[in-house]
mmCIF file of C-alpha atoms in Angstrom:
data_model
loop_
_atom_site.group_PDB
_atom_site.id
_atom_site.type_symbol
_atom_site.label_atom_id
_atom_site.label_comp_id
_atom_site.label_asym_id
_atom_site.label_seq_id
_atom_site.Cartn_x
_atom_site.Cartn_y
_atom_site.Cartn_z
ATOM 1 C CA UNK A 1 -14.757 -23.535 2.760
ATOM 2 C CA UNK A 2 -16.554 -21.037 5.001
ATOM 3 C CA UNK A 3 -15.757 -17.392 4.189
ATOM 4 C CA UNK A 4 -14.575 -16.697 7.762
ATOM 5 C CA UNK A 5 -12.149 -19.621 7.623
ATOM 6 C CA UNK A 6 -10.970 -18.456 4.198
ATOM 7 C CA UNK A 7 -10.259 -14.976 5.579
ATOM 8 C CA UNK A 8 -8.215 -16.419 8.447
ATOM 9 C CA UNK A 9 -6.199 -18.448 5.928
ATOM 10 C CA UNK A 10 -5.632 -15.381 3.730
ATOM 11 C CA UNK A 11 -4.498 -13.375 6.777
ATOM 12 C CA UNK A 12 -1.897 -16.038 7.538
ATOM 13 C CA UNK A 13 -0.724 -16.202 3.917
ATOM 14 C CA UNK A 14 -0.410 -12.419 3.618
ATOM 15 C CA UNK A 15 1.592 -12.285 6.860
ATOM 16 C CA UNK A 16 4.003 -14.988 5.685
ATOM 17 C CA UNK A 17 4.427 -13.462 2.208
ATOM 18 C CA UNK A 18 5.069 -9.965 3.589
ATOM 19 C CA UNK A 19 7.537 -11.232 6.177
ATOM 20 C CA UNK A 20 9.478 -13.285 3.617
ATOM 21 C CA UNK A 21 9.593 -10.463 1.038
ATOM 22 C CA UNK A 22 10.834 -7.978 3.644
ATOM 23 C CA UNK A 23 13.357 -10.409 5.132
ATOM 24 C CA UNK A 24 15.033 -11.299 1.819
ATOM 25 C CA UNK A 25 17.015 -8.028 1.382
ATOM 26 C CA UNK A 26 17.719 -7.781 5.130
ATOM 27 C CA UNK A 27 19.166 -11.300 5.231
ATOM 28 C CA UNK A 28 21.188 -10.787 2.039
ATOM 29 C CA UNK A 29 22.758 -7.545 3.254
ATOM 30 C CA UNK A 30 23.359 -8.970 6.744
ATOM 31 C CA UNK A 31 25.630 -11.616 5.190
ATOM 32 C CA UNK A 32 27.665 -9.103 3.191
ATOM 33 C CA UNK A 33 30.859 -7.557 4.473
ATOM 34 C CA UNK A 34 29.662 -4.180 3.201
ATOM 35 C CA UNK A 35 26.183 -2.792 3.744
ATOM 36 C CA UNK A 36 25.610 -2.151 0.043
ATOM 37 C CA UNK A 37 22.247 -3.233 -1.327
ATOM 38 C CA UNK A 38 22.101 -1.337 -4.604
ATOM 39 C CA UNK A 39 20.310 -3.108 -7.430
ATOM 40 C CA UNK A 40 21.247 -3.232 -11.079
ATOM 41 C CA UNK A 41 19.282 -1.094 -13.499
ATOM 42 C CA UNK A 42 17.695 -4.237 -14.927
ATOM 43 C CA UNK A 43 16.446 -5.323 -11.502
ATOM 44 C CA UNK A 44 15.071 -1.862 -10.804
ATOM 45 C CA UNK A 45 13.185 -1.951 -14.118
ATOM 46 C CA UNK A 46 11.649 -5.326 -13.270
ATOM 47 C CA UNK A 47 10.466 -4.000 -9.895
ATOM 48 C CA UNK A 48 9.039 -0.937 -11.640
ATOM 49 C CA UNK A 49 7.160 -3.070 -14.184
ATOM 50 C CA UNK A 50 5.749 -5.248 -11.396
ATOM 51 C CA UNK A 51 4.560 -2.128 -9.612
ATOM 52 C CA UNK A 52 2.936 -0.905 -12.835
ATOM 53 C CA UNK A 53 1.108 -4.207 -13.170
ATOM 54 C CA UNK A 54 -0.030 -3.877 -9.545
ATOM 55 C CA UNK A 55 -1.470 -0.480 -10.479
ATOM 56 C CA UNK A 56 -3.557 -2.114 -13.202
ATOM 57 C CA UNK A 57 -4.738 -4.791 -10.789
ATOM 58 C CA UNK A 58 -5.833 -2.077 -8.357
ATOM 59 C CA UNK A 59 -7.743 -0.203 -11.087
ATOM 60 C CA UNK A 60 -9.711 -3.377 -11.772
ATOM 61 C CA UNK A 61 -10.308 -3.971 -8.069
ATOM 62 C CA UNK A 62 -11.564 -0.400 -7.597
ATOM 63 C CA UNK A 63 -14.068 -0.287 -10.432
ATOM 64 C CA UNK A 64 -14.907 -3.941 -11.072
ATOM 65 C CA UNK A 65 -14.926 -5.095 -7.459
ATOM 66 C CA UNK A 66 -14.949 -2.806 -4.444
ATOM 67 C CA UNK A 67 -17.030 0.121 -5.697
ATOM 68 C CA UNK A 68 -19.844 -1.981 -7.270
ATOM 69 C CA UNK A 69 -19.948 -4.138 -4.132
ATOM 70 C CA UNK A 70 -20.115 -1.052 -1.887
ATOM 71 C CA UNK A 71 -22.942 0.349 -4.013
ATOM 72 C CA UNK A 72 -24.881 -2.920 -3.786
ATOM 73 C CA UNK A 73 -24.308 -3.171 -0.030
ATOM 74 C CA UNK A 74 -25.459 0.432 0.492
ATOM 75 C CA UNK A 75 -28.614 -0.097 -1.583
ATOM 76 C CA UNK A 76 -29.545 -3.112 0.535
ATOM 77 C CA UNK A 77 -28.990 -1.203 3.788
ATOM 78 C CA UNK A 78 -31.085 1.755 2.593
ATOM 79 C CA UNK A 79 -33.844 -0.641 1.538
ATOM 80 C CA UNK A 80 -33.785 -2.347 4.957
ATOM 81 C CA UNK A 81 -34.068 1.059 6.628
ATOM 82 C CA UNK A 82 -36.892 2.101 4.269
ATOM 83 C CA UNK A 83 -34.874 5.089 3.079
ATOM 84 C CA UNK A 84 -35.434 6.342 -0.459
ATOM 85 C CA UNK A 85 -32.955 8.842 -1.875
ATOM 86 C CA UNK A 86 -31.346 9.770 -5.177
ATOM 87 C CA UNK A 87 -28.215 10.954 -3.392
ATOM 88 C CA UNK A 88 -25.209 8.715 -4.262
ATOM 89 C CA UNK A 89 -24.509 7.596 -0.681
ATOM 90 C CA UNK A 90 -21.949 4.906 -1.535
ATOM 91 C CA UNK A 91 -19.990 7.204 -3.851
ATOM 92 C CA UNK A 92 -20.059 10.018 -1.263
ATOM 93 C CA UNK A 93 -18.707 7.701 1.447
ATOM 94 C CA UNK A 94 -16.124 6.403 -1.015
ATOM 95 C CA UNK A 95 -14.749 9.924 -1.506
ATOM 96 C CA UNK A 96 -14.698 10.380 2.285
ATOM 97 C CA UNK A 97 -12.398 7.352 2.403
ATOM 98 C CA UNK A 98 -10.248 8.979 -0.263
ATOM 99 C CA UNK A 99 -9.871 12.149 1.830
ATOM 100 C CA UNK A 100 -9.381 10.131 5.025
ATOM 101 C CA UNK A 101 -6.259 8.355 3.812
ATOM 102 C CA UNK A 102 -5.023 11.546 2.129
ATOM 103 C CA UNK A 103 -5.349 13.443 5.433
ATOM 104 C CA UNK A 104 -3.522 10.740 7.392
ATOM 105 C CA UNK A 105 -0.738 10.636 4.824
ATOM 106 C CA UNK A 106 -0.258 14.411 4.662
ATOM 107 C CA UNK A 107 -0.332 14.735 8.457
ATOM 108 C CA UNK A 108 2.481 12.218 8.764
ATOM 109 C CA UNK A 109 4.491 13.914 6.006
ATOM 110 C CA UNK A 110 4.008 17.254 7.784
ATOM 111 C CA UNK A 111 5.366 15.761 11.018
ATOM 112 C CA UNK A 112 8.266 14.306 9.053
ATOM 113 C CA UNK A 113 9.126 17.647 7.425
ATOM 114 C CA UNK A 114 8.855 19.489 10.752
ATOM 115 C CA UNK A 115 11.378 17.090 12.247
ATOM 116 C CA UNK A 116 13.720 17.588 9.279
ATOM 117 C CA UNK A 117 13.532 21.384 9.644
ATOM 118 C CA UNK A 118 14.239 21.150 13.375
ATOM 119 C CA UNK A 119 17.394 19.195 12.633
ATOM 120 C CA UNK A 120 18.339 21.337 9.638
ATOM 121 C CA UNK A 121 21.540 22.785 11.128
ATOM 122 C CA UNK A 122 23.147 19.342 11.247
ATOM 123 C CA UNK A 123 21.987 18.020 7.856
ATOM 124 C CA UNK A 124 23.602 18.307 4.441
ATOM 125 C CA UNK A 125 21.746 20.928 2.328
ATOM 126 C CA UNK A 126 21.075 18.463 -0.505
ATOM 127 C CA UNK A 127 18.922 16.501 1.941
ATOM 128 C CA UNK A 128 16.330 19.258 1.908
ATOM 129 C CA UNK A 129 16.100 19.159 -1.878
ATOM 130 C CA UNK A 130 15.486 15.430 -1.883
ATOM 131 C CA UNK A 131 13.095 15.612 1.062
ATOM 132 C CA UNK A 132 11.092 18.388 -0.583
ATOM 133 C CA UNK A 133 10.944 16.368 -3.785
ATOM 134 C CA UNK A 134 9.792 13.246 -2.005
ATOM 135 C CA UNK A 135 7.201 15.127 0.024
ATOM 136 C CA UNK A 136 5.377 16.073 -3.163
ATOM 137 C CA UNK A 137 4.502 12.433 -3.438
ATOM 138 C CA UNK A 138 2.929 10.336 -0.682
ATOM 139 C CA UNK A 139 4.578 8.129 1.865
ATOM 140 C CA UNK A 140 4.633 5.059 -0.372
ATOM 141 C CA UNK A 141 6.213 7.009 -3.224
ATOM 142 C CA UNK A 142 8.747 8.398 -0.758
ATOM 143 C CA UNK A 143 9.882 4.909 0.187
ATOM 144 C CA UNK A 144 10.121 3.833 -3.448
ATOM 145 C CA UNK A 145 11.958 6.990 -4.512
ATOM 146 C CA UNK A 146 14.521 6.508 -1.757
ATOM 147 C CA UNK A 147 15.015 2.853 -2.634
ATOM 148 C CA UNK A 148 14.894 2.777 -6.408
ATOM 149 C CA UNK A 149 15.595 6.345 -7.617
ATOM 150 C CA UNK A 150 14.670 5.357 -11.131
ATOM 151 C CA UNK A 151 14.745 8.984 -12.243
ATOM 152 C CA UNK A 152 16.771 11.079 -9.764
ATOM 153 C CA UNK A 153 16.338 14.826 -9.758
ATOM 154 C CA UNK A 154 19.109 16.796 -11.457
ATOM 155 C CA UNK A 155 22.088 17.041 -9.152
ATOM 156 C CA UNK A 156 20.868 14.322 -6.774
ATOM 157 C CA UNK A 157 22.750 11.039 -6.904
ATOM 158 C CA UNK A 158 21.931 7.600 -5.581
ATOM 159 C CA UNK A 159 24.643 8.011 -2.959
ATOM 160 C CA UNK A 160 23.081 11.241 -1.717
ATOM 161 C CA UNK A 161 19.843 9.373 -1.138
ATOM 162 C CA UNK A 162 21.782 6.817 0.908
ATOM 163 C CA UNK A 163 23.239 9.657 2.994
ATOM 164 C CA UNK A 164 19.698 10.848 3.649
ATOM 165 C CA UNK A 165 18.615 7.387 4.776
ATOM 166 C CA UNK A 166 21.671 6.918 6.969
ATOM 167 C CA UNK A 167 21.521 10.380 8.517
ATOM 168 C CA UNK A 168 21.692 9.898 12.274
ATOM 169 C CA UNK A 169 20.080 13.215 13.167
ATOM 170 C CA UNK A 170 16.580 12.338 12.019
ATOM 171 C CA UNK A 171 16.637 9.151 9.983
ATOM 172 C CA UNK A 172 15.215 6.861 12.646
ATOM 173 C CA UNK A 173 12.177 9.029 13.356
ATOM 174 C CA UNK A 174 11.705 9.681 9.650
ATOM 175 C CA UNK A 175 11.624 5.983 8.824
ATOM 176 C CA UNK A 176 9.400 5.269 11.823
ATOM 177 C CA UNK A 177 6.874 7.797 10.507
ATOM 178 C CA UNK A 178 7.052 6.270 7.046
ATOM 179 C CA UNK A 179 6.539 2.741 8.381
ATOM 180 C CA UNK A 180 3.671 3.972 10.545
ATOM 181 C CA UNK A 181 2.002 5.535 7.503
ATOM 182 C CA UNK A 182 2.449 2.398 5.414
ATOM 183 C CA UNK A 183 1.091 0.271 8.256
ATOM 184 C CA UNK A 184 -2.057 2.432 8.526
ATOM 185 C CA UNK A 185 -2.493 2.143 4.778
ATOM 186 C CA UNK A 186 -2.050 -1.660 4.964
ATOM 187 C CA UNK A 187 -4.484 -1.857 7.879
ATOM 188 C CA UNK A 188 -7.240 -0.326 5.742
ATOM 189 C CA UNK A 189 -6.442 -2.683 2.875
ATOM 190 C CA UNK A 190 -6.770 -5.595 5.287
ATOM 191 C CA UNK A 191 -10.106 -4.251 6.530
ATOM 192 C CA UNK A 192 -11.381 -4.118 2.956
ATOM 193 C CA UNK A 193 -10.570 -7.811 2.638
ATOM 194 C CA UNK A 194 -11.971 -8.737 6.054
ATOM 195 C CA UNK A 195 -15.326 -7.126 5.235
ATOM 196 C CA UNK A 196 -15.964 -9.447 2.296
ATOM 197 C CA UNK A 197 -18.501 -12.267 2.606
ATOM 198 C CA UNK A 198 -18.435 -13.516 -0.977
ATOM 199 C CA UNK A 199 -15.636 -16.045 -1.607
ATOM 200 C CA UNK A 200 -15.100 -14.883 -5.192
ATOM 201 C CA UNK A 201 -14.554 -11.299 -4.016
ATOM 202 C CA UNK A 202 -12.247 -12.556 -1.254
ATOM 203 C CA UNK A 203 -10.055 -14.266 -3.858
ATOM 204 C CA UNK A 204 -10.049 -11.166 -6.075
ATOM 205 C CA UNK A 205 -9.076 -8.816 -3.279
ATOM 206 C CA UNK A 206 -6.568 -11.246 -1.802
ATOM 207 C CA UNK A 207 -4.757 -11.486 -5.139
ATOM 208 C CA UNK A 208 -4.559 -7.697 -5.481
ATOM 209 C CA UNK A 209 -3.467 -7.085 -1.879
ATOM 210 C CA UNK A 210 -0.846 -9.828 -1.675
ATOM 211 C CA UNK A 211 0.735 -8.611 -4.949
ATOM 212 C CA UNK A 212 0.814 -4.998 -3.792
ATOM 213 C CA UNK A 213 1.903 -5.685 -0.210
ATOM 214 C CA UNK A 214 4.678 -8.037 -1.334
ATOM 215 C CA UNK A 215 6.217 -5.174 -3.329
ATOM 216 C CA UNK A 216 5.833 -2.787 -0.395
ATOM 217 C CA UNK A 217 7.333 -5.309 2.038
ATOM 218 C CA UNK A 218 10.317 -5.856 -0.261
ATOM 219 C CA UNK A 219 10.879 -2.086 -0.429
ATOM 220 C CA UNK A 220 10.631 -1.829 3.363
ATOM 221 C CA UNK A 221 13.180 -4.633 3.691
ATOM 222 C CA UNK A 222 15.612 -2.781 1.430
ATOM 223 C CA UNK A 223 15.192 0.408 3.459
ATOM 224 C CA UNK A 224 15.827 -1.462 6.703
ATOM 225 C CA UNK A 225 18.920 -3.061 5.208
ATOM 226 C CA UNK A 226 20.270 0.358 4.255
ATOM 227 C CA UNK A 227 19.743 1.534 7.816
ATOM 228 C CA UNK A 228 22.402 -1.036 8.768
ATOM 229 C CA UNK A 229 20.177 -2.755 11.298
ATOM 230 C CA UNK A 230 21.365 -6.038 12.731
ATOM 231 C CA UNK A 231 19.625 -9.166 11.487
ATOM 232 C CA UNK A 232 17.894 -9.543 14.865
ATOM 233 C CA UNK A 233 16.605 -5.955 14.781
ATOM 234 C CA UNK A 234 15.467 -6.306 11.180
ATOM 235 C CA UNK A 235 13.552 -9.518 11.885
ATOM 236 C CA UNK A 236 11.835 -7.949 14.904
ATOM 237 C CA UNK A 237 10.686 -4.847 13.001
ATOM 238 C CA UNK A 238 9.568 -6.859 9.979
ATOM 239 C CA UNK A 239 7.509 -9.323 12.006
ATOM 240 C CA UNK A 240 5.711 -6.385 13.647
ATOM 241 C CA UNK A 241 5.303 -4.481 10.362
ATOM 242 C CA UNK A 242 3.806 -7.546 8.646
ATOM 243 C CA UNK A 243 0.954 -7.671 11.182
ATOM 244 C CA UNK A 244 -0.835 -4.642 9.684
ATOM 245 C CA UNK A 245 -2.805 -6.423 6.947
ATOM 246 C CA UNK A 246 -3.796 -9.464 9.073
ATOM 247 C CA UNK A 247 -4.904 -7.110 11.852
ATOM 248 C CA UNK A 248 -7.030 -5.215 9.343
ATOM 249 C CA UNK A 249 -8.563 -8.488 8.135
ATOM 250 C CA UNK A 250 -9.577 -9.440 11.669
ATOM 251 C CA UNK A 251 -11.010 -5.959 12.322
ATOM 252 C CA UNK A 252 -13.051 -6.322 9.142
ATOM 253 C CA UNK A 253 -14.279 -9.706 10.344
ATOM 254 C CA UNK A 254 -15.397 -8.174 13.643
ATOM 255 C CA UNK A 255 -17.382 -5.453 11.835
ATOM 256 C CA UNK A 256 -18.813 -8.032 9.447
ATOM 257 C CA UNK A 257 -20.062 -10.208 12.318
ATOM 258 C CA UNK A 258 -21.738 -7.330 14.174
ATOM 259 C CA UNK A 259 -25.408 -8.274 14.741
ATOM 260 C CA UNK A 260 -28.504 -6.482 13.479
ATOM 261 C CA UNK A 261 -28.966 -3.446 11.299
ATOM 262 C CA UNK A 262 -26.095 -1.615 12.986
ATOM 263 C CA UNK A 263 -23.665 -4.242 11.757
ATOM 264 C CA UNK A 264 -24.998 -3.971 8.189
ATOM 265 C CA UNK A 265 -24.719 -0.175 8.256
ATOM 266 C CA UNK A 266 -21.148 -0.319 9.608
ATOM 267 C CA UNK A 267 -20.187 -2.891 6.992
ATOM 268 C CA UNK A 268 -21.624 -0.773 4.151
ATOM 269 C CA UNK A 269 -19.818 2.340 5.410
ATOM 270 C CA UNK A 270 -16.467 0.582 5.719
ATOM 271 C CA UNK A 271 -16.903 -1.049 2.300
ATOM 272 C CA UNK A 272 -17.372 2.378 0.727
ATOM 273 C CA UNK A 273 -14.469 3.888 2.693
ATOM 274 C CA UNK A 274 -12.251 1.007 1.573
ATOM 275 C CA UNK A 275 -13.169 1.676 -2.068
ATOM 276 C CA UNK A 276 -12.086 5.303 -1.668
ATOM 277 C CA UNK A 277 -8.809 4.252 -0.074
ATOM 278 C CA UNK A 278 -8.076 1.905 -2.972
ATOM 279 C CA UNK A 279 -8.805 4.695 -5.461
ATOM 280 C CA UNK A 280 -6.318 6.896 -3.594
ATOM 281 C CA UNK A 281 -3.659 4.174 -3.578
ATOM 282 C CA UNK A 282 -4.151 3.574 -7.292
ATOM 283 C CA UNK A 283 -4.294 7.089 -8.708
ATOM 284 C CA UNK A 284 -2.172 9.075 -6.250
ATOM 285 C CA UNK A 285 0.434 6.446 -5.390
ATOM 286 C CA UNK A 286 1.027 3.563 -7.765
ATOM 287 C CA UNK A 287 0.425 5.228 -11.131
ATOM 288 C CA UNK A 288 2.152 8.612 -10.468
ATOM 289 C CA UNK A 289 5.137 6.859 -8.861
ATOM 290 C CA UNK A 290 5.868 4.953 -12.063
ATOM 291 C CA UNK A 291 4.922 7.518 -14.707
ATOM 292 C CA UNK A 292 6.995 10.227 -12.976
ATOM 293 C CA UNK A 293 10.018 8.713 -14.706
ATOM 294 C CA UNK A 294 10.609 9.484 -18.389
ATOM 295 C CA UNK A 295 11.930 5.973 -18.996
ATOM 296 C CA UNK A 296 9.844 3.116 -20.407
ATOM 297 C CA UNK A 297 6.648 5.173 -20.315
ATOM 298 C CA UNK A 298 4.677 3.146 -22.866
ATOM 299 C CA UNK A 299 5.977 -0.133 -21.479
ATOM 300 C CA UNK A 300 4.666 0.877 -18.054
ATOM 301 C CA UNK A 301 1.310 1.840 -19.570
ATOM 302 C CA UNK A 302 1.221 -1.604 -21.185
ATOM 303 C CA UNK A 303 1.924 -3.277 -17.826
ATOM 304 C CA UNK A 304 -0.833 -1.218 -16.181
ATOM 305 C CA UNK A 305 -3.236 -2.383 -18.891
ATOM 306 C CA UNK A 306 -1.988 -5.972 -18.587
ATOM 307 C CA UNK A 307 -2.690 -5.950 -14.846
ATOM 308 C CA UNK A 308 -6.170 -4.544 -15.453
ATOM 309 C CA UNK A 309 -7.030 -7.088 -18.167
ATOM 310 C CA UNK A 310 -5.667 -9.981 -16.081
ATOM 311 C CA UNK A 311 -7.853 -9.006 -13.127
ATOM 312 C CA UNK A 312 -10.863 -8.430 -15.390
ATOM 313 C CA UNK A 313 -10.445 -11.905 -16.899
ATOM 314 C CA UNK A 314 -10.188 -13.417 -13.426
ATOM 315 C CA UNK A 315 -13.406 -11.591 -12.478
ATOM 316 C CA UNK A 316 -15.231 -12.852 -15.575
ATOM 317 C CA UNK A 317 -13.938 -16.423 -15.192
ATOM 318 C CA UNK A 318 -14.707 -16.736 -11.489
ATOM 319 C CA UNK A 319 -18.049 -14.976 -11.942
ATOM 320 C CA UNK A 320 -19.155 -17.502 -14.554
ATOM 321 C CA UNK A 321 -18.444 -20.355 -12.137
ATOM 322 C CA UNK A 322 -19.992 -18.682 -9.109
#
């Protein structure tokens, strides 16, 4: 199968998987007489372990896939341009990608906090404590903390988090900002996939992204359900939200198909930026979000390692048949 066709197929699969995962909690809650979508502690632990495994998968993708590929791509571009340098160009661009997604994330959180302060006179004081706590993490951690609350801060209950989510004075804008941030993050992940030309690397990255995005989509679906949206509203928002990764894939394809040296340079730059974004997602989002809780620490470490080993074995196996 041609790599372009394979990317189109993966875009369709990712869209369907994300939409289904997000729709499940919305549909379940829509059929209930009460808008209660709390999960048992056992279910929350399973979700946490899956997220830990996703962290391990992302570690493998960063250092066994994206970064080496970006380095190789950059070396080829520099050779084509007859440029000789000892400066680590790929690694430098990778860190620029790291700071890019960090800047976007913090800008959105700043807008979110400004809105909360503006509406402060009408909000319950405990909301500020929980918002300040969540803001120390990034937007993805914020969503997970609000949904799962595996280790609530002292004095903050699960019901208080629900009050924060259902707060009419700023909840809609707050969630819109969070979804916007997650969508930007997903767009870059999709671009990383769309830039690939090697089918083995496409499969590797697809596996990592679909696993990660399925968990995010499920969390988004839970948050939407708690906002007491109608089923029609929920479906509409989810179908739009699920477009982020496929859109990123198609943008990556466009860059990949750009003719001449300019296209090769753009592809190498975006490959390196994508590697930096994945490093940010892994080490500032997935891993801290899980290890922030004092429960099941070593089990979570084991799941991180399991995800890494699984992806490494897939890399070795597929590489030997390539």
